[in-house]
PDB file of C-alpha atoms and ligand atoms in Angstrom:
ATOM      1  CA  UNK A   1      53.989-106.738  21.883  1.00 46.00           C
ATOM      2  CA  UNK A   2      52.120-103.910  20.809  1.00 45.00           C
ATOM      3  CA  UNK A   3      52.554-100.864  22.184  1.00 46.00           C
ATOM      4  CA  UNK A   4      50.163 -98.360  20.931  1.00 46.00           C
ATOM      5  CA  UNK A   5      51.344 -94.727  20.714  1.00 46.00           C
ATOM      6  CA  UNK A   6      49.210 -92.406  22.355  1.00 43.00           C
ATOM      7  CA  UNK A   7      48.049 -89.581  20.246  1.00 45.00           C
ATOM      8  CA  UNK A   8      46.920 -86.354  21.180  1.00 45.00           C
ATOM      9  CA  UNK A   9      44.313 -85.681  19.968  1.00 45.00           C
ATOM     10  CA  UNK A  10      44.156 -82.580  17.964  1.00 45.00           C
ATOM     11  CA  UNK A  11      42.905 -79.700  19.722  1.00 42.00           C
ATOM     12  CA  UNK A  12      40.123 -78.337  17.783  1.00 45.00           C
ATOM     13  CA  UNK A  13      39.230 -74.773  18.820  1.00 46.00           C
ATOM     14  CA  UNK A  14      36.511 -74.100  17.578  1.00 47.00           C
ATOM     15  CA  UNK A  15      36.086 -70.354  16.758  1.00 48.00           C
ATOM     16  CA  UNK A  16      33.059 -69.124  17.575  1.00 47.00           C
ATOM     17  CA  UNK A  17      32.299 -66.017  16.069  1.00 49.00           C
ATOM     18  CA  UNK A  18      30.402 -63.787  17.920  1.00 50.00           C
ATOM     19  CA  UNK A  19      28.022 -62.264  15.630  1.00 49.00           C
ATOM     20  CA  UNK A  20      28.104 -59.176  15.279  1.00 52.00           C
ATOM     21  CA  UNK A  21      26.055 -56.841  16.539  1.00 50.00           C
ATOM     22  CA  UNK A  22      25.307 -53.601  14.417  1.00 49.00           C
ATOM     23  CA  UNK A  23      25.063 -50.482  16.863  1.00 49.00           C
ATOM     24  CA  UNK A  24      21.297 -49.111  15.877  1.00 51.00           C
ATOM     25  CA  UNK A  25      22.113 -46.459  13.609  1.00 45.00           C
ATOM     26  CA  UNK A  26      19.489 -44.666  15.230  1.00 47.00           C
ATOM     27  CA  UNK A  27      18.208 -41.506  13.105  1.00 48.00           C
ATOM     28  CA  UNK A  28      19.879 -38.457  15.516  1.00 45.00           C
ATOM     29  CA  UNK A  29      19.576 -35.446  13.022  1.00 47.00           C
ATOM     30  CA  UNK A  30      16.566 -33.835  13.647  1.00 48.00           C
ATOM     31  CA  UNK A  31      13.862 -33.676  11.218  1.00 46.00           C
ATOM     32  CA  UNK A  32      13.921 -30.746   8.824  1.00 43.00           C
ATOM     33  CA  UNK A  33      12.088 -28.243  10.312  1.00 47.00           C
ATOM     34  CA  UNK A  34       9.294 -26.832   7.864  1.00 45.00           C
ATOM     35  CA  UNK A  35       9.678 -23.224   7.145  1.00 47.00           C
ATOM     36  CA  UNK A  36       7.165 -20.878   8.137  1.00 43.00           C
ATOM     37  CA  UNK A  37       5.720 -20.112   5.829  1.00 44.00           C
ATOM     38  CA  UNK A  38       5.023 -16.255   5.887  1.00 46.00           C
ATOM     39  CA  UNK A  39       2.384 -14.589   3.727  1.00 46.00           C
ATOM     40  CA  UNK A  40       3.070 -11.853   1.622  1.00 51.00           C
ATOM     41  CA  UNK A  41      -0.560 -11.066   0.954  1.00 53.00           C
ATOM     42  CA  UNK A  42      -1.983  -8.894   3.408  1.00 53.00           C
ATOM     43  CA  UNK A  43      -5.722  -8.913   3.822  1.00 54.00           C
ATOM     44  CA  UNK A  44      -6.825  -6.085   2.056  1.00 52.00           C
ATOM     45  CA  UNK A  45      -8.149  -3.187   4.659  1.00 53.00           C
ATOM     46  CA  UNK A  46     -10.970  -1.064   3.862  1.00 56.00           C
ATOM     47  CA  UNK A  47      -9.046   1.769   4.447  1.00 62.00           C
ATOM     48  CA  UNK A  48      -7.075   1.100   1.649  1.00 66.00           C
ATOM     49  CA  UNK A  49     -10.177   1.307  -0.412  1.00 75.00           C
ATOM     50  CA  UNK A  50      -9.803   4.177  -3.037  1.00 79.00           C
ATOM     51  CA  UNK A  51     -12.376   6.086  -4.128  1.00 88.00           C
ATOM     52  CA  UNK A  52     -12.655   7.788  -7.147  1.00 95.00           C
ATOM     53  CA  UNK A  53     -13.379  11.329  -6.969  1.00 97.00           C
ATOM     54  CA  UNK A  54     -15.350  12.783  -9.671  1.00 98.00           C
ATOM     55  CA  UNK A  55     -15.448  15.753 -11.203  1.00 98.00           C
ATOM     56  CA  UNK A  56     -18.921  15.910 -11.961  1.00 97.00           C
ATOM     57  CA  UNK A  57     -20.628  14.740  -9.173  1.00 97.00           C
ATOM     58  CA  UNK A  58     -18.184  16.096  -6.347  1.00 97.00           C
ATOM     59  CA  UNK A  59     -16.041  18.909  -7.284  1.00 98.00           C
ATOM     60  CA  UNK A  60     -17.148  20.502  -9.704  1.00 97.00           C
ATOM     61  CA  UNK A  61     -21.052  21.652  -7.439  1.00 96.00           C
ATOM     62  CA  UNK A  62     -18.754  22.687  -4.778  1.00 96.00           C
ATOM     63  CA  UNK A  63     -16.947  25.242  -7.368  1.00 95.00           C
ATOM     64  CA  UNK A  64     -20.059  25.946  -8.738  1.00 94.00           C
ATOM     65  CA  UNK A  65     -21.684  27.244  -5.268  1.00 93.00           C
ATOM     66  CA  UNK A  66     -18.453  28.797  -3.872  1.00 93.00           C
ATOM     67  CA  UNK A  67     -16.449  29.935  -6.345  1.00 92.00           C
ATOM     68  CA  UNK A  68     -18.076  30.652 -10.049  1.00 87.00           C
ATOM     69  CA  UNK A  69     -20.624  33.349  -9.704  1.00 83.00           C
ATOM     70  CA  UNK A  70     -18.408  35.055  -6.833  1.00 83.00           C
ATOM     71  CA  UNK A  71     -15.058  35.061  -9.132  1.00 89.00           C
ATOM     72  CA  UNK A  72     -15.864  35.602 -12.363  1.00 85.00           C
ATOM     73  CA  UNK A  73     -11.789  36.820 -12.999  1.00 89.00           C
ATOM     74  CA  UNK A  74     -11.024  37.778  -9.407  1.00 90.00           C
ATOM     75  CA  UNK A  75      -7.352  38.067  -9.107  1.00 87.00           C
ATOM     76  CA  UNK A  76      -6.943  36.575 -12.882  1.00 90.00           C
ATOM     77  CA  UNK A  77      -8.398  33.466 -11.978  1.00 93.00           C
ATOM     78  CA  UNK A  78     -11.923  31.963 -13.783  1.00 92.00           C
ATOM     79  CA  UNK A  79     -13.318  29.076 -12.386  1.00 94.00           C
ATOM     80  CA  UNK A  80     -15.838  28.509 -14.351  1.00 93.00           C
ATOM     81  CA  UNK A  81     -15.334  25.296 -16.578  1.00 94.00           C
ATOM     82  CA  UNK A  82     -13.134  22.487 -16.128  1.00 97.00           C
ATOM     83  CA  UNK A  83     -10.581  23.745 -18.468  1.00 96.00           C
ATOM     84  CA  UNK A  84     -10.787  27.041 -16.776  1.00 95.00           C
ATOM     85  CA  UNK A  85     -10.050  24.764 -13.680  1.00 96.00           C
ATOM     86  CA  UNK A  86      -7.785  22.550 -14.698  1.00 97.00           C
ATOM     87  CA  UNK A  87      -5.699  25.973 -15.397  1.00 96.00           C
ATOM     88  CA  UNK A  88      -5.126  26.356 -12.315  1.00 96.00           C
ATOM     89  CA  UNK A  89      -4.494  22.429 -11.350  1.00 98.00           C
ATOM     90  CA  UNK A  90      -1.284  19.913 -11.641  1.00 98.00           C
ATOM     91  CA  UNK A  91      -3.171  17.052 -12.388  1.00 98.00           C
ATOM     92  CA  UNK A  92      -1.544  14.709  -9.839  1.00 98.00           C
ATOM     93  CA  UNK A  93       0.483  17.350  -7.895  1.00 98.00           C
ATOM     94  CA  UNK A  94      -2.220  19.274  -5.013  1.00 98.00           C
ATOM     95  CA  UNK A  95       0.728  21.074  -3.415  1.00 98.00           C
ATOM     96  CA  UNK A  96       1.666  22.870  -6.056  1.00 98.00           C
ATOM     97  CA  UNK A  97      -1.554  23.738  -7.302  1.00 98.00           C
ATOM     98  CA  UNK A  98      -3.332  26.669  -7.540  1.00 97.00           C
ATOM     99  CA  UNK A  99      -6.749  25.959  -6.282  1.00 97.00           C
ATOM    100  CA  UNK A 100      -5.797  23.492  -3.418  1.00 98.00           C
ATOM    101  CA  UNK A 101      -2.996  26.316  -1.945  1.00 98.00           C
ATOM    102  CA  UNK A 102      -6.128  29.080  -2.517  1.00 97.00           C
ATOM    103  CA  UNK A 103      -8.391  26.301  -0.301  1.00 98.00           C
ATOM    104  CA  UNK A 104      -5.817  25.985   2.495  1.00 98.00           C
ATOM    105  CA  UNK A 105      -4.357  29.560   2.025  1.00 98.00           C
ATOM    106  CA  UNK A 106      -0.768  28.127   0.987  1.00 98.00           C
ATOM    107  CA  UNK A 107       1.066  31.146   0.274  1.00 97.00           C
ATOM    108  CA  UNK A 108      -1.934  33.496  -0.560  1.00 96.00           C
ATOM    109  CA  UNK A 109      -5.760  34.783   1.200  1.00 96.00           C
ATOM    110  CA  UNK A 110      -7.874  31.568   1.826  1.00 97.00           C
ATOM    111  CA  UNK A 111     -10.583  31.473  -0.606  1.00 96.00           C
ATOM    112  CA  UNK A 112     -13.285  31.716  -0.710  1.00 96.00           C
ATOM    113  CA  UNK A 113     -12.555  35.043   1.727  1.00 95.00           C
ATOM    114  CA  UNK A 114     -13.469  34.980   5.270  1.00 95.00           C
ATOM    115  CA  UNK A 115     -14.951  31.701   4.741  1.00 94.00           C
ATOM    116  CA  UNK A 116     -13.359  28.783   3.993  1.00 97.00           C
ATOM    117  CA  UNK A 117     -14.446  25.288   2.891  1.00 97.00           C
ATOM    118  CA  UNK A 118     -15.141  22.485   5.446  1.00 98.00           C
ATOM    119  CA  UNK A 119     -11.884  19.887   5.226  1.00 97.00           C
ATOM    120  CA  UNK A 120     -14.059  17.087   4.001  1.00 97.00           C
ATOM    121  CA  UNK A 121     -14.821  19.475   0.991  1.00 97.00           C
ATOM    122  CA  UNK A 122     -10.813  20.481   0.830  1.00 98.00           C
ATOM    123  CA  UNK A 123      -9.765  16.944   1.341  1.00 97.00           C
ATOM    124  CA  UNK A 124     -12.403  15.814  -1.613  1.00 97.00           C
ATOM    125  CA  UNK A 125     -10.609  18.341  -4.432  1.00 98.00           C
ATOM    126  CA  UNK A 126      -7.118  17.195  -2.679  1.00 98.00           C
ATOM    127  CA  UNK A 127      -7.592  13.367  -4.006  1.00 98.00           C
ATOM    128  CA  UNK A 128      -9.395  14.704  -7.165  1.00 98.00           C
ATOM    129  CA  UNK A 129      -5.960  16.626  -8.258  1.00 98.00           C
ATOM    130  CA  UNK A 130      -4.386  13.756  -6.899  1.00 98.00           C
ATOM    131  CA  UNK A 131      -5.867  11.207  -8.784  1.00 98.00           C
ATOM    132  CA  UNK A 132      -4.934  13.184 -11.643  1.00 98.00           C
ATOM    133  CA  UNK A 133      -7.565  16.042 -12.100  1.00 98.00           C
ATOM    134  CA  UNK A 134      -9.672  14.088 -14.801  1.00 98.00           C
ATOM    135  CA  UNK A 135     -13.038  15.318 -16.381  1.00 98.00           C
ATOM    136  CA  UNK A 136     -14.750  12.070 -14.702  1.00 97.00           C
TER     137      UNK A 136
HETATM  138  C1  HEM B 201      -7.433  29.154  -7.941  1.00 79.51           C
HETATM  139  C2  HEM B 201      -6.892  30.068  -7.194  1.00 79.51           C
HETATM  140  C3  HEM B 201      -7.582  31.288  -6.684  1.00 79.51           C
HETATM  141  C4  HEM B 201      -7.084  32.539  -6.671  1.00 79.51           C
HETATM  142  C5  HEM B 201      -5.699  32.934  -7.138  1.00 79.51           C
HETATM  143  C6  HEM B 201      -8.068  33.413  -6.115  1.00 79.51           C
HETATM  144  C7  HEM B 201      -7.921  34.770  -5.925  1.00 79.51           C
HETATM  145  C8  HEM B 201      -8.914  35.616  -5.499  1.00 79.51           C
HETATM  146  C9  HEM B 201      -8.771  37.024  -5.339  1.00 79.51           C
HETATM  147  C10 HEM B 201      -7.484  37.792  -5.548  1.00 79.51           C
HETATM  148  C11 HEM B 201      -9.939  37.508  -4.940  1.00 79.51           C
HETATM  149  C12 HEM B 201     -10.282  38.923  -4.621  1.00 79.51           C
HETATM  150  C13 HEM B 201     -10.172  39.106  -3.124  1.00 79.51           C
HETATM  151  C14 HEM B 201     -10.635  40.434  -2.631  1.00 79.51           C
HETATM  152  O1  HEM B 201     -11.231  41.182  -3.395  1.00 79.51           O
HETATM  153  O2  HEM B 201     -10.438  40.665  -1.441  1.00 79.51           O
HETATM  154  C15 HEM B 201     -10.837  36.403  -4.826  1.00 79.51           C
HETATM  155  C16 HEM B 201     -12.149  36.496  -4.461  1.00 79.51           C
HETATM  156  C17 HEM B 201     -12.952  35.410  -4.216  1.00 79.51           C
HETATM  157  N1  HEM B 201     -12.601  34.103  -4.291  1.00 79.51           N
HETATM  158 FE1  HEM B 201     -10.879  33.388  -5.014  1.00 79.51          FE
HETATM  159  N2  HEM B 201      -9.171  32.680  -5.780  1.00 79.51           N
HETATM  160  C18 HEM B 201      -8.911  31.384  -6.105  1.00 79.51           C
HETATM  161  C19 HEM B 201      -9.743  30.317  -5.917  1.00 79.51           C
HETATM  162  C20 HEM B 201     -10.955  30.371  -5.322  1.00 79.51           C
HETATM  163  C21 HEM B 201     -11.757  29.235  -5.005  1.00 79.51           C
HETATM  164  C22 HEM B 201     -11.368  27.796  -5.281  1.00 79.51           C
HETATM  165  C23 HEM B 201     -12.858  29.688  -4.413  1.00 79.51           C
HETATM  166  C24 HEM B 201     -14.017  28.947  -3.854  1.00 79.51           C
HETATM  167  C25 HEM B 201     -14.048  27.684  -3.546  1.00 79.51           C
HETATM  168  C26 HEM B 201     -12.760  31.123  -4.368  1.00 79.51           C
HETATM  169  C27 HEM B 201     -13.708  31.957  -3.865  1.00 79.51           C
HETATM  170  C28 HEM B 201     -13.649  33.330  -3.920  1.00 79.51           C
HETATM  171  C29 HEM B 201     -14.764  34.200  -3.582  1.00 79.51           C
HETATM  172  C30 HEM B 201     -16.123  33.742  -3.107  1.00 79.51           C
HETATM  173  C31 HEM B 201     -14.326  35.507  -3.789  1.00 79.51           C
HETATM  174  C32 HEM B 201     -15.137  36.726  -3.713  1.00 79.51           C
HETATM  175  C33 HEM B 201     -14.956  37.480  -2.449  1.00 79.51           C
HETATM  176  C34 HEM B 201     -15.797  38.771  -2.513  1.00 79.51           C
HETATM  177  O3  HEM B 201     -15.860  39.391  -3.557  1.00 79.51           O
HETATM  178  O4  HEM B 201     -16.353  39.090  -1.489  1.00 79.51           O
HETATM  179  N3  HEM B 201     -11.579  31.498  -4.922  1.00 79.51           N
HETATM  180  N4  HEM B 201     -10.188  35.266  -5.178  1.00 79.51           N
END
């Protein structure tokens, strides 16, 4: 007589691996913002146009007609070349010159006498003494 043992079978668990599942590494950080970009050129303005003043052509007919055949040595002063002019100039310097503080009456009687020059006129031998009193 046979008697068959029973076996159990073996339990097989079978291990099933979930796979797994990445989280989405989703891109959070923001995107680098692009600088502004700021221009350091300014659009040139026309008012910062400069414009030569000459001695020839601009200050030197208004000396002529105010100043030259009136002075001739009035209060030590001659005005009647540009060295003679330049004499009494700081090329670069108006304020402390001379013939701009004897246009405005800086210090001393506004010239010419009793009848000074218009400011456009003032203003003109201003930037030529500022631009450096050259025989242009
Ligand atoms: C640079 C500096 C200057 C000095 C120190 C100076 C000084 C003088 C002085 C002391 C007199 C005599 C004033 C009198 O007699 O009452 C005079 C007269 C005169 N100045 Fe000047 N002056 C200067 C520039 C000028 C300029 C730039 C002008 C013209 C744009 C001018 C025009 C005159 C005129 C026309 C007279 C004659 C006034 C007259 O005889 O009736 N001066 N100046």
């Amino acid at each position: 007589m046979l008697i068959s043992a029973c076996s159990t079978p073996a339990l097989v668990v079978k291990e099933v691996s979930e796979p797994e599942v990445a989280p989405e590494m989703e891109e959070s950080a923001a995107k680098p913002t692009l600088e502004e970009s700021k221009s350091t050129e300014e659009p040139a303005s026309t008012n910062d146009v400069i414009v030569e003043v000459s001695f020839s052509q601009d200050v030197w007919p208004i000396l002529e007609k105010y100043a030259v055949t009136a002075h001739g040595g009035k209060g030590g002063v001659f005005l009647e070349s540009y060295s003679d002019i330049l004499g009494n100039v700081v090329p670069g310097d108006p304020e402390t010159s001379l013939l701009y503080k004897a246009l405005i009456g800086d210090g001393m009687q506004q010239m010419p006498p009793g009848n000074p020059l218009p400011d456009e006129m003032i203003q003109m031998i201003y930037d030529w003494i500022k631009q450096g009193a050259k025989e242009n």
